[in-house]
Amino acid sequence: MSVLVKICGLKTPESVEAALAGGADMVGFVFFDKSPRYIDLAVARKLSAQVGGQAEKVALVVDADDARIAAIIDALAPDWLQLHGNEPPERVASLRAFGRPILKAIGVSEKADLSRAVAYEGVVDRLLFDAKPPKGAVLPGGNGLTFDWTLIHDYAAGGAKKEWMLSGGLSTENIGEAILLTGAPGVDVSSGVETAPGEKSVEKILAFIAAARQPTSLGLAGGSV
């Protein structure tokens, strides 16, 4: 089974084109102004038109209010809302009124963090397990950090009740191991395809997608996870 691939934090026509040319399933755009990957609404409109229907568009927000989300939806016309802040389940449930599927990020550093996922299973369409940022970090994600992937393996083996994806420090060099250990049905990358924070590499985007999709590179030739 092919792994779902999301390339996040795109800012330029060149990076969007690379993600589309490589066959990414989802392309993510960041609307958190403290991030080096932030784009404004005018840029969002242009990149949205470029994507068209070639991939699903994801709007990443961090504890945004309704007015901000409405403006983002108007500009980007996203297929998904990605919530990467401290949004409680009640807030997530209220955002379903916008009529977009919701992807909720859960920061993970220890097994206890996975218990948070249970509270969201009834109000989201998909979960995103990301490395929990260190104390004092400005960014809730995109920090290039990994976490103990065996924690996710245990979660999935226990009968995950919701679709999910893996994120956090993924790159062309480790994506095979990550998928092999977790059985992740989908993966999300941002800093792992950059040359500097917020600066995407066309070559790295293409290489990451190819590595995630190539069974032999995962040691899974002839099979699936």
mmCIF file with all atom_site columns, C-alpha atoms in Angstrom:
data_model
loop_
_atom_site.group_PDB
_atom_site.id
_atom_site.type_symbol
_atom_site.label_atom_id
_atom_site.label_alt_id
_atom_site.label_comp_id
_atom_site.label_asym_id
_atom_site.label_entity_id
_atom_site.label_seq_id
_atom_site.pdbx_PDB_ins_code
_atom_site.Cartn_x
_atom_site.Cartn_y
_atom_site.Cartn_z
_atom_site.occupancy
_atom_site.B_iso_or_equiv
_atom_site.pdbx_formal_charge
_atom_site.auth_seq_id
_atom_site.auth_comp_id
_atom_site.auth_asym_id
_atom_site.auth_atom_id
_atom_site.pdbx_PDB_model_num
ATOM 1   C CA . MET A 1 1   ? 0.000   0.000  0.000  1.00 0.00 ? 1   MET A CA 1
ATOM 2   C CA . SER A 1 2   ? 1.351   3.398  -0.999 1.00 0.00 ? 2   SER A CA 1
ATOM 3   C CA . VAL A 1 3   ? 2.249   5.742  1.830  1.00 0.00 ? 3   VAL A CA 1
ATOM 4   C CA . LEU A 1 4   ? 0.413   9.077  1.919  1.00 0.00 ? 4   LEU A CA 1
ATOM 5   C CA . VAL A 1 5   ? 2.944   11.922 1.632  1.00 0.00 ? 5   VAL A CA 1
ATOM 6   C CA . LYS A 1 6   ? 2.475   15.500 2.802  1.00 0.00 ? 6   LYS A CA 1
ATOM 7   C CA . ILE A 1 7   ? 5.029   18.237 2.114  1.00 0.00 ? 7   ILE A CA 1
ATOM 8   C CA . CYS A 1 8   ? 4.472   21.104 4.546  1.00 0.00 ? 8   CYS A CA 1
ATOM 9   C CA . GLY A 1 9   ? 5.660   24.681 4.868  1.00 0.00 ? 9   GLY A CA 1
ATOM 10  C CA . LEU A 1 10  ? 5.679   25.520 1.162  1.00 0.00 ? 10  LEU A CA 1
ATOM 11  C CA . LYS A 1 11  ? 6.194   29.198 0.325  1.00 0.00 ? 11  LYS A CA 1
ATOM 12  C CA . THR A 1 12  ? 7.253   29.488 -3.306 1.00 0.00 ? 12  THR A CA 1
ATOM 13  C CA . PRO A 1 13  ? 5.960   28.419 -6.732 1.00 0.00 ? 13  PRO A CA 1
ATOM 14  C CA . GLU A 1 14  ? 9.140   26.364 -7.202 1.00 0.00 ? 14  GLU A CA 1
ATOM 15  C CA . SER A 1 15  ? 8.641   24.341 -4.035 1.00 0.00 ? 15  SER A CA 1
ATOM 16  C CA . VAL A 1 16  ? 4.969   23.796 -4.800 1.00 0.00 ? 16  VAL A CA 1
ATOM 17  C CA . GLU A 1 17  ? 5.831   22.620 -8.300 1.00 0.00 ? 17  GLU A CA 1
ATOM 18  C CA . ALA A 1 18  ? 8.399   20.174 -6.913 1.00 0.00 ? 18  ALA A CA 1
ATOM 19  C CA . ALA A 1 19  ? 5.868   18.687 -4.497 1.00 0.00 ? 19  ALA A CA 1
ATOM 20  C CA . LEU A 1 20  ? 3.307   18.304 -7.270 1.00 0.00 ? 20  LEU A CA 1
ATOM 21  C CA . ALA A 1 21  ? 5.823   16.901 -9.747 1.00 0.00 ? 21  ALA A CA 1
ATOM 22  C CA . GLY A 1 22  ? 6.971   14.358 -7.176 1.00 0.00 ? 22  GLY A CA 1
ATOM 23  C CA . GLY A 1 23  ? 3.414   13.218 -6.594 1.00 0.00 ? 23  GLY A CA 1
ATOM 24  C CA . ALA A 1 24  ? 2.759   14.511 -3.068 1.00 0.00 ? 24  ALA A CA 1
ATOM 25  C CA . ASP A 1 25  ? -0.752  13.745 -1.878 1.00 0.00 ? 25  ASP A CA 1
ATOM 26  C CA . MET A 1 26  ? -0.982  16.795 0.365  1.00 0.00 ? 26  MET A CA 1
ATOM 27  C CA . VAL A 1 27  ? 0.712   20.198 0.374  1.00 0.00 ? 27  VAL A CA 1
ATOM 28  C CA . GLY A 1 28  ? 0.771   22.280 3.548  1.00 0.00 ? 28  GLY A CA 1
ATOM 29  C CA . PHE A 1 29  ? 0.843   26.034 4.031  1.00 0.00 ? 29  PHE A CA 1
ATOM 30  C CA . VAL A 1 30  ? 1.704   27.667 7.356  1.00 0.00 ? 30  VAL A CA 1
ATOM 31  C CA . PHE A 1 31  ? -0.344  30.554 8.763  1.00 0.00 ? 31  PHE A CA 1
ATOM 32  C CA . PHE A 1 32  ? 1.595   31.036 11.997 1.00 0.00 ? 32  PHE A CA 1
ATOM 33  C CA . ASP A 1 33  ? 3.470   34.313 11.833 1.00 0.00 ? 33  ASP A CA 1
ATOM 34  C CA . LYS A 1 34  ? 6.323   33.234 14.111 1.00 0.00 ? 34  LYS A CA 1
ATOM 35  C CA . SER A 1 35  ? 7.303   30.485 11.691 1.00 0.00 ? 35  SER A CA 1
ATOM 36  C CA . PRO A 1 36  ? 9.975   30.946 8.988  1.00 0.00 ? 36  PRO A CA 1
ATOM 37  C CA . ARG A 1 37  ? 7.503   29.096 6.746  1.00 0.00 ? 37  ARG A CA 1
ATOM 38  C CA . TYR A 1 38  ? 4.696   31.626 7.219  1.00 0.00 ? 38  TYR A CA 1
ATOM 39  C CA . ILE A 1 39  ? 2.854   32.937 4.171  1.00 0.00 ? 39  ILE A CA 1
ATOM 40  C CA . ASP A 1 40  ? 0.363   35.801 4.003  1.00 0.00 ? 40  ASP A CA 1
ATOM 41  C CA . LEU A 1 41  ? -3.076  35.601 2.417  1.00 0.00 ? 41  LEU A CA 1
ATOM 42  C CA . ALA A 1 42  ? -2.003  37.155 -0.877 1.00 0.00 ? 42  ALA A CA 1
ATOM 43  C CA . VAL A 1 43  ? 0.690   34.516 -1.391 1.00 0.00 ? 43  VAL A CA 1
ATOM 44  C CA . ALA A 1 44  ? -1.779  31.836 -0.309 1.00 0.00 ? 44  ALA A CA 1
ATOM 45  C CA . ARG A 1 45  ? -4.159  32.820 -3.105 1.00 0.00 ? 45  ARG A CA 1
ATOM 46  C CA . LYS A 1 46  ? -1.434  32.522 -5.730 1.00 0.00 ? 46  LYS A CA 1
ATOM 47  C CA . LEU A 1 47  ? -0.131  29.179 -4.494 1.00 0.00 ? 47  LEU A CA 1
ATOM 48  C CA . SER A 1 48  ? -3.659  27.841 -4.139 1.00 0.00 ? 48  SER A CA 1
ATOM 49  C CA . ALA A 1 49  ? -4.323  28.581 -7.799 1.00 0.00 ? 49  ALA A CA 1
ATOM 50  C CA . GLN A 1 50  ? -1.079  26.833 -8.722 1.00 0.00 ? 50  GLN A CA 1
ATOM 51  C CA . VAL A 1 51  ? -2.056  23.679 -6.850 1.00 0.00 ? 51  VAL A CA 1
ATOM 52  C CA . GLY A 1 52  ? -5.520  23.533 -8.348 1.00 0.00 ? 52  GLY A CA 1
ATOM 53  C CA . GLY A 1 53  ? -6.757  20.018 -7.739 1.00 0.00 ? 53  GLY A CA 1
ATOM 54  C CA . GLN A 1 54  ? -3.415  18.258 -8.131 1.00 0.00 ? 54  GLN A CA 1
ATOM 55  C CA . ALA A 1 55  ? -3.039  17.638 -4.382 1.00 0.00 ? 55  ALA A CA 1
ATOM 56  C CA . GLU A 1 56  ? -5.005  18.283 -1.225 1.00 0.00 ? 56  GLU A CA 1
ATOM 57  C CA . LYS A 1 57  ? -4.251  21.690 0.294  1.00 0.00 ? 57  LYS A CA 1
ATOM 58  C CA . VAL A 1 58  ? -3.723  21.911 4.045  1.00 0.00 ? 58  VAL A CA 1
ATOM 59  C CA . ALA A 1 59  ? -3.918  25.132 6.073  1.00 0.00 ? 59  ALA A CA 1
ATOM 60  C CA . LEU A 1 60  ? -1.781  24.910 9.224  1.00 0.00 ? 60  LEU A CA 1
ATOM 61  C CA . VAL A 1 61  ? -2.915  27.159 12.061 1.00 0.00 ? 61  VAL A CA 1
ATOM 62  C CA . VAL A 1 62  ? -1.881  27.537 15.705 1.00 0.00 ? 62  VAL A CA 1
ATOM 63  C CA . ASP A 1 63  ? -4.650  28.466 18.152 1.00 0.00 ? 63  ASP A CA 1
ATOM 64  C CA . ALA A 1 64  ? -6.264  30.707 15.532 1.00 0.00 ? 64  ALA A CA 1
ATOM 65  C CA . ASP A 1 65  ? -9.619  32.397 16.119 1.00 0.00 ? 65  ASP A CA 1
ATOM 66  C CA . ASP A 1 66  ? -12.647 31.986 13.882 1.00 0.00 ? 66  ASP A CA 1
ATOM 67  C CA . ALA A 1 67  ? -12.101 35.218 11.972 1.00 0.00 ? 67  ALA A CA 1
ATOM 68  C CA . ARG A 1 68  ? -8.547  34.249 11.091 1.00 0.00 ? 68  ARG A CA 1
ATOM 69  C CA . ILE A 1 69  ? -9.576  30.788 9.966  1.00 0.00 ? 69  ILE A CA 1
ATOM 70  C CA . ALA A 1 70  ? -12.376 32.206 7.826  1.00 0.00 ? 70  ALA A CA 1
ATOM 71  C CA . ALA A 1 71  ? -9.914  34.537 6.094  1.00 0.00 ? 71  ALA A CA 1
ATOM 72  C CA . ILE A 1 72  ? -7.496  31.676 5.446  1.00 0.00 ? 72  ILE A CA 1
ATOM 73  C CA . ILE A 1 73  ? -10.242 29.509 3.995  1.00 0.00 ? 73  ILE A CA 1
ATOM 74  C CA . ASP A 1 74  ? -11.284 32.356 1.704  1.00 0.00 ? 74  ASP A CA 1
ATOM 75  C CA . ALA A 1 75  ? -7.706  32.790 0.444  1.00 0.00 ? 75  ALA A CA 1
ATOM 76  C CA . LEU A 1 76  ? -6.451  29.209 0.202  1.00 0.00 ? 76  LEU A CA 1
ATOM 77  C CA . ALA A 1 77  ? -9.652  27.186 -0.202 1.00 0.00 ? 77  ALA A CA 1
ATOM 78  C CA . PRO A 1 78  ? -7.989  24.376 1.777  1.00 0.00 ? 78  PRO A CA 1
ATOM 79  C CA . ASP A 1 79  ? -9.130  20.784 1.722  1.00 0.00 ? 79  ASP A CA 1
ATOM 80  C CA . TRP A 1 80  ? -7.951  20.344 5.335  1.00 0.00 ? 80  TRP A CA 1
ATOM 81  C CA . LEU A 1 81  ? -7.425  22.384 8.476  1.00 0.00 ? 81  LEU A CA 1
ATOM 82  C CA . GLN A 1 82  ? -4.331  21.355 10.430 1.00 0.00 ? 82  GLN A CA 1
ATOM 83  C CA . LEU A 1 83  ? -4.421  22.377 14.085 1.00 0.00 ? 83  LEU A CA 1
ATOM 84  C CA . HIS A 1 84  ? -0.927  22.569 15.527 1.00 0.00 ? 84  HIS A CA 1
ATOM 85  C CA . GLY A 1 85  ? -1.530  24.461 18.746 1.00 0.00 ? 85  GLY A CA 1
ATOM 86  C CA . ASN A 1 86  ? -3.065  23.744 22.137 1.00 0.00 ? 86  ASN A CA 1
ATOM 87  C CA . GLU A 1 87  ? -6.616  23.499 20.827 1.00 0.00 ? 87  GLU A CA 1
ATOM 88  C CA . PRO A 1 88  ? -8.684  21.417 23.298 1.00 0.00 ? 88  PRO A CA 1
ATOM 89  C CA . PRO A 1 89  ? -11.163 18.844 21.949 1.00 0.00 ? 89  PRO A CA 1
ATOM 90  C CA . GLU A 1 90  ? -14.062 21.240 22.515 1.00 0.00 ? 90  GLU A CA 1
ATOM 91  C CA . ARG A 1 91  ? -12.423 23.887 20.337 1.00 0.00 ? 91  ARG A CA 1
ATOM 92  C CA . VAL A 1 92  ? -11.646 21.325 17.660 1.00 0.00 ? 92  VAL A CA 1
ATOM 93  C CA . ALA A 1 93  ? -15.260 20.173 17.632 1.00 0.00 ? 93  ALA A CA 1
ATOM 94  C CA . SER A 1 94  ? -16.450 23.766 17.143 1.00 0.00 ? 94  SER A CA 1
ATOM 95  C CA . LEU A 1 95  ? -14.186 24.197 14.111 1.00 0.00 ? 95  LEU A CA 1
ATOM 96  C CA . ARG A 1 96  ? -16.036 21.473 12.255 1.00 0.00 ? 96  ARG A CA 1
ATOM 97  C CA . ALA A 1 97  ? -18.578 24.201 11.483 1.00 0.00 ? 97  ALA A CA 1
ATOM 98  C CA . PHE A 1 98  ? -16.147 25.414 8.792  1.00 0.00 ? 98  PHE A CA 1
ATOM 99  C CA . GLY A 1 99  ? -16.884 22.260 6.815  1.00 0.00 ? 99  GLY A CA 1
ATOM 100 C CA . ARG A 1 100 ? -13.272 21.106 6.403  1.00 0.00 ? 100 ARG A CA 1
ATOM 101 C CA . PRO A 1 101 ? -11.740 17.801 7.568  1.00 0.00 ? 101 PRO A CA 1
ATOM 102 C CA . ILE A 1 102 ? -9.463  18.352 10.549 1.00 0.00 ? 102 ILE A CA 1
ATOM 103 C CA . LEU A 1 103 ? -5.918  17.090 11.091 1.00 0.00 ? 103 LEU A CA 1
ATOM 104 C CA . LYS A 1 104 ? -4.814  17.532 14.714 1.00 0.00 ? 104 LYS A CA 1
ATOM 105 C CA . ALA A 1 105 ? -1.158  17.427 15.729 1.00 0.00 ? 105 ALA A CA 1
ATOM 106 C CA . ILE A 1 106 ? -0.245  15.611 18.941 1.00 0.00 ? 106 ILE A CA 1
ATOM 107 C CA . GLY A 1 107 ? 3.210   16.293 20.389 1.00 0.00 ? 107 GLY A CA 1
ATOM 108 C CA . VAL A 1 108 ? 4.949   13.112 21.542 1.00 0.00 ? 108 VAL A CA 1
ATOM 109 C CA . SER A 1 109 ? 7.996   12.598 23.731 1.00 0.00 ? 109 SER A CA 1
ATOM 110 C CA . GLU A 1 110 ? 6.808   9.768  25.993 1.00 0.00 ? 110 GLU A CA 1
ATOM 111 C CA . LYS A 1 111 ? 4.114   7.120  26.074 1.00 0.00 ? 111 LYS A CA 1
ATOM 112 C CA . ALA A 1 112 ? 1.832   9.220  28.279 1.00 0.00 ? 112 ALA A CA 1
ATOM 113 C CA . ASP A 1 113 ? 1.507   11.784 25.486 1.00 0.00 ? 113 ASP A CA 1
ATOM 114 C CA . LEU A 1 114 ? -0.383  9.283  23.367 1.00 0.00 ? 114 LEU A CA 1
ATOM 115 C CA . SER A 1 115 ? -3.238  9.287  25.857 1.00 0.00 ? 115 SER A CA 1
ATOM 116 C CA . ARG A 1 116 ? -4.052  12.784 24.581 1.00 0.00 ? 116 ARG A CA 1
ATOM 117 C CA . ALA A 1 117 ? -4.938  11.309 21.226 1.00 0.00 ? 117 ALA A CA 1
ATOM 118 C CA . VAL A 1 118 ? -7.908  9.439  22.647 1.00 0.00 ? 118 VAL A CA 1
ATOM 119 C CA . ALA A 1 119 ? -9.668  12.666 23.594 1.00 0.00 ? 119 ALA A CA 1
ATOM 120 C CA . TYR A 1 120 ? -9.486  13.880 19.989 1.00 0.00 ? 120 TYR A CA 1
ATOM 121 C CA . GLU A 1 121 ? -10.499 10.700 18.192 1.00 0.00 ? 121 GLU A CA 1
ATOM 122 C CA . GLY A 1 122 ? -14.161 11.656 18.152 1.00 0.00 ? 122 GLY A CA 1
ATOM 123 C CA . VAL A 1 123 ? -13.685 15.190 16.796 1.00 0.00 ? 123 VAL A CA 1
ATOM 124 C CA . VAL A 1 124 ? -10.942 14.910 14.155 1.00 0.00 ? 124 VAL A CA 1
ATOM 125 C CA . ASP A 1 125 ? -10.608 13.174 10.821 1.00 0.00 ? 125 ASP A CA 1
ATOM 126 C CA . ARG A 1 126 ? -6.921  12.354 11.179 1.00 0.00 ? 126 ARG A CA 1
ATOM 127 C CA . LEU A 1 127 ? -4.196  12.604 13.827 1.00 0.00 ? 127 LEU A CA 1
ATOM 128 C CA . LEU A 1 128 ? -0.623  13.753 13.244 1.00 0.00 ? 128 LEU A CA 1
ATOM 129 C CA . PHE A 1 129 ? 1.979   12.468 15.686 1.00 0.00 ? 129 PHE A CA 1
ATOM 130 C CA . ASP A 1 130 ? 4.836   14.958 15.852 1.00 0.00 ? 130 ASP A CA 1
ATOM 131 C CA . ALA A 1 131 ? 7.860   15.392 18.106 1.00 0.00 ? 131 ALA A CA 1
ATOM 132 C CA . LYS A 1 132 ? 6.966   17.489 21.133 1.00 0.00 ? 132 LYS A CA 1
ATOM 133 C CA . PRO A 1 133 ? 8.904   20.778 20.999 1.00 0.00 ? 133 PRO A CA 1
ATOM 134 C CA . PRO A 1 134 ? 11.431  21.476 23.750 1.00 0.00 ? 134 PRO A CA 1
ATOM 135 C CA . LYS A 1 135 ? 10.433  23.838 26.571 1.00 0.00 ? 135 LYS A CA 1
ATOM 136 C CA . GLY A 1 136 ? 10.635  27.434 25.472 1.00 0.00 ? 136 GLY A CA 1
ATOM 137 C CA . ALA A 1 137 ? 10.502  26.615 21.759 1.00 0.00 ? 137 ALA A CA 1
ATOM 138 C CA . VAL A 1 138 ? 8.795   29.226 19.590 1.00 0.00 ? 138 VAL A CA 1
ATOM 139 C CA . LEU A 1 139 ? 7.505   26.719 17.066 1.00 0.00 ? 139 LEU A CA 1
ATOM 140 C CA . PRO A 1 140 ? 5.075   23.912 17.951 1.00 0.00 ? 140 PRO A CA 1
ATOM 141 C CA . GLY A 1 141 ? 6.451   21.859 15.052 1.00 0.00 ? 141 GLY A CA 1
ATOM 142 C CA . GLY A 1 142 ? 8.982   21.999 12.242 1.00 0.00 ? 142 GLY A CA 1
ATOM 143 C CA . ASN A 1 143 ? 11.885  21.849 14.682 1.00 0.00 ? 143 ASN A CA 1
ATOM 144 C CA . GLY A 1 144 ? 13.641  18.943 12.978 1.00 0.00 ? 144 GLY A CA 1
ATOM 145 C CA . LEU A 1 145 ? 13.287  16.704 16.034 1.00 0.00 ? 145 LEU A CA 1
ATOM 146 C CA . THR A 1 146 ? 12.408  13.021 16.075 1.00 0.00 ? 146 THR A CA 1
ATOM 147 C CA . PHE A 1 147 ? 10.953  10.952 18.906 1.00 0.00 ? 147 PHE A CA 1
ATOM 148 C CA . ASP A 1 148 ? 10.866  7.299  19.907 1.00 0.00 ? 148 ASP A CA 1
ATOM 149 C CA . TRP A 1 149 ? 8.979   5.754  17.001 1.00 0.00 ? 149 TRP A CA 1
ATOM 150 C CA . THR A 1 150 ? 8.353   2.521  18.890 1.00 0.00 ? 150 THR A CA 1
ATOM 151 C CA . LEU A 1 151 ? 5.766   4.454  20.913 1.00 0.00 ? 151 LEU A CA 1
ATOM 152 C CA . ILE A 1 152 ? 3.701   4.887  17.767 1.00 0.00 ? 152 ILE A CA 1
ATOM 153 C CA . HIS A 1 153 ? 4.170   1.259  16.823 1.00 0.00 ? 153 HIS A CA 1
ATOM 154 C CA . ASP A 1 154 ? 2.563   0.298  20.115 1.00 0.00 ? 154 ASP A CA 1
ATOM 155 C CA . TYR A 1 155 ? -0.294  2.752  19.542 1.00 0.00 ? 155 TYR A CA 1
ATOM 156 C CA . ALA A 1 156 ? -1.023  1.394  16.067 1.00 0.00 ? 156 ALA A CA 1
ATOM 157 C CA . ALA A 1 157 ? -0.736  -2.221 17.200 1.00 0.00 ? 157 ALA A CA 1
ATOM 158 C CA . GLY A 1 158 ? -3.275  -1.483 19.916 1.00 0.00 ? 158 GLY A CA 1
ATOM 159 C CA . GLY A 1 159 ? -5.917  -0.755 17.319 1.00 0.00 ? 159 GLY A CA 1
ATOM 160 C CA . ALA A 1 160 ? -5.833  2.943  16.415 1.00 0.00 ? 160 ALA A CA 1
ATOM 161 C CA . LYS A 1 161 ? -9.380  4.236  16.106 1.00 0.00 ? 161 LYS A CA 1
ATOM 162 C CA . LYS A 1 162 ? -8.514  7.103  13.784 1.00 0.00 ? 162 LYS A CA 1
ATOM 163 C CA . GLU A 1 163 ? -6.437  7.579  10.638 1.00 0.00 ? 163 GLU A CA 1
ATOM 164 C CA . TRP A 1 164 ? -3.006  8.990  11.462 1.00 0.00 ? 164 TRP A CA 1
ATOM 165 C CA . MET A 1 165 ? 0.246   10.301 10.065 1.00 0.00 ? 165 MET A CA 1
ATOM 166 C CA . LEU A 1 166 ? 3.829   10.525 11.319 1.00 0.00 ? 166 LEU A CA 1
ATOM 167 C CA . SER A 1 167 ? 5.903   13.706 11.505 1.00 0.00 ? 167 SER A CA 1
ATOM 168 C CA . GLY A 1 168 ? 8.921   15.052 13.342 1.00 0.00 ? 168 GLY A CA 1
ATOM 169 C CA . GLY A 1 169 ? 12.474  15.129 12.009 1.00 0.00 ? 169 GLY A CA 1
ATOM 170 C CA . LEU A 1 170 ? 11.749  12.980 8.977  1.00 0.00 ? 170 LEU A CA 1
ATOM 171 C CA . SER A 1 171 ? 14.175  13.076 6.043  1.00 0.00 ? 171 SER A CA 1
ATOM 172 C CA . THR A 1 172 ? 15.199  11.051 3.026  1.00 0.00 ? 172 THR A CA 1
ATOM 173 C CA . GLU A 1 173 ? 17.814  9.345  5.191  1.00 0.00 ? 173 GLU A CA 1
ATOM 174 C CA . ASN A 1 174 ? 15.451  8.082  7.906  1.00 0.00 ? 174 ASN A CA 1
ATOM 175 C CA . ILE A 1 175 ? 12.033  7.805  6.251  1.00 0.00 ? 175 ILE A CA 1
ATOM 176 C CA . GLY A 1 176 ? 12.498  4.114  5.438  1.00 0.00 ? 176 GLY A CA 1
ATOM 177 C CA . GLU A 1 177 ? 13.294  3.220  9.024  1.00 0.00 ? 177 GLU A CA 1
ATOM 178 C CA . ALA A 1 178 ? 10.442  5.385  10.291 1.00 0.00 ? 178 ALA A CA 1
ATOM 179 C CA . ILE A 1 179 ? 7.847   3.671  8.129  1.00 0.00 ? 179 ILE A CA 1
ATOM 180 C CA . LEU A 1 180 ? 9.258   0.240  8.878  1.00 0.00 ? 180 LEU A CA 1
ATOM 181 C CA . LEU A 1 181 ? 9.148   0.766  12.651 1.00 0.00 ? 181 LEU A CA 1
ATOM 182 C CA . THR A 1 182 ? 5.778   2.495  12.866 1.00 0.00 ? 182 THR A CA 1
ATOM 183 C CA . GLY A 1 183 ? 3.785   1.161  9.941  1.00 0.00 ? 183 GLY A CA 1
ATOM 184 C CA . ALA A 1 184 ? 2.771   4.766  9.300  1.00 0.00 ? 184 ALA A CA 1
ATOM 185 C CA . PRO A 1 185 ? 0.084   5.026  6.612  1.00 0.00 ? 185 PRO A CA 1
ATOM 186 C CA . GLY A 1 186 ? 1.087   8.645  6.015  1.00 0.00 ? 186 GLY A CA 1
ATOM 187 C CA . VAL A 1 187 ? 4.112   10.894 6.588  1.00 0.00 ? 187 VAL A CA 1
ATOM 188 C CA . ASP A 1 188 ? 4.569   14.657 6.859  1.00 0.00 ? 188 ASP A CA 1
ATOM 189 C CA . VAL A 1 189 ? 7.849   16.506 6.281  1.00 0.00 ? 189 VAL A CA 1
ATOM 190 C CA . SER A 1 190 ? 8.929   20.134 6.466  1.00 0.00 ? 190 SER A CA 1
ATOM 191 C CA . SER A 1 191 ? 12.404  20.884 7.844  1.00 0.00 ? 191 SER A CA 1
ATOM 192 C CA . GLY A 1 192 ? 13.725  17.588 6.442  1.00 0.00 ? 192 GLY A CA 1
ATOM 193 C CA . VAL A 1 193 ? 13.455  18.924 2.891  1.00 0.00 ? 193 VAL A CA 1
ATOM 194 C CA . GLU A 1 194 ? 15.075  22.302 3.581  1.00 0.00 ? 194 GLU A CA 1
ATOM 195 C CA . THR A 1 195 ? 18.523  23.802 3.206  1.00 0.00 ? 195 THR A CA 1
ATOM 196 C CA . ALA A 1 196 ? 17.756  26.366 5.947  1.00 0.00 ? 196 ALA A CA 1
ATOM 197 C CA . PRO A 1 197 ? 14.651  27.099 8.041  1.00 0.00 ? 197 PRO A CA 1
ATOM 198 C CA . GLY A 1 198 ? 11.872  27.939 5.614  1.00 0.00 ? 198 GLY A CA 1
ATOM 199 C CA . GLU A 1 199 ? 14.024  27.379 2.514  1.00 0.00 ? 199 GLU A CA 1
ATOM 200 C CA . LYS A 1 200 ? 12.774  24.320 0.662  1.00 0.00 ? 200 LYS A CA 1
ATOM 201 C CA . SER A 1 201 ? 15.040  22.316 -1.644 1.00 0.00 ? 201 SER A CA 1
ATOM 202 C CA . VAL A 1 202 ? 13.499  21.046 -4.868 1.00 0.00 ? 202 VAL A CA 1
ATOM 203 C CA . GLU A 1 203 ? 15.950  18.149 -4.917 1.00 0.00 ? 203 GLU A CA 1
ATOM 204 C CA . LYS A 1 204 ? 15.201  17.173 -1.318 1.00 0.00 ? 204 LYS A CA 1
ATOM 205 C CA . ILE A 1 205 ? 11.448  17.303 -1.882 1.00 0.00 ? 205 ILE A CA 1
ATOM 206 C CA . LEU A 1 206 ? 11.678  14.983 -4.861 1.00 0.00 ? 206 LEU A CA 1
ATOM 207 C CA . ALA A 1 207 ? 14.080  12.615 -3.085 1.00 0.00 ? 207 ALA A CA 1
ATOM 208 C CA . PHE A 1 208 ? 11.898  12.417 0.028  1.00 0.00 ? 208 PHE A CA 1
ATOM 209 C CA . ILE A 1 209 ? 8.759   11.536 -1.896 1.00 0.00 ? 209 ILE A CA 1
ATOM 210 C CA . ALA A 1 210 ? 10.622  8.900  -3.903 1.00 0.00 ? 210 ALA A CA 1
ATOM 211 C CA . ALA A 1 211 ? 12.106  7.350  -0.743 1.00 0.00 ? 211 ALA A CA 1
ATOM 212 C CA . ALA A 1 212 ? 8.740   7.219  1.006  1.00 0.00 ? 212 ALA A CA 1
ATOM 213 C CA . ARG A 1 213 ? 7.123   5.554  -1.991 1.00 0.00 ? 213 ARG A CA 1
ATOM 214 C CA . GLN A 1 214 ? 9.856   3.061  -2.890 1.00 0.00 ? 214 GLN A CA 1
ATOM 215 C CA . PRO A 1 215 ? 9.334   -0.284 -1.086 1.00 0.00 ? 215 PRO A CA 1
ATOM 216 C CA . THR A 1 216 ? 12.882  -1.508 -1.742 1.00 0.00 ? 216 THR A CA 1
ATOM 217 C CA . SER A 1 217 ? 14.319  1.530  0.026  1.00 0.00 ? 217 SER A CA 1
ATOM 218 C CA . LEU A 1 218 ? 12.361  0.520  3.094  1.00 0.00 ? 218 LEU A CA 1
ATOM 219 C CA . GLY A 1 219 ? 13.503  -3.057 3.159  1.00 0.00 ? 219 GLY A CA 1
ATOM 220 C CA . LEU A 1 220 ? 9.936   -4.035 2.308  1.00 0.00 ? 220 LEU A CA 1
ATOM 221 C CA . ALA A 1 221 ? 10.252  -5.308 -1.235 1.00 0.00 ? 221 ALA A CA 1
ATOM 222 C CA . GLY A 1 222 ? 7.243   -7.345 -2.195 1.00 0.00 ? 222 GLY A CA 1
ATOM 223 C CA . GLY A 1 223 ? 5.315   -6.419 0.919  1.00 0.00 ? 223 GLY A CA 1
ATOM 224 C CA . SER A 1 224 ? 3.750   -3.619 2.905  1.00 0.00 ? 224 SER A CA 1
ATOM 225 C CA . VAL A 1 225 ? 3.455   -2.391 6.454  1.00 0.00 ? 225 VAL A CA 1
#
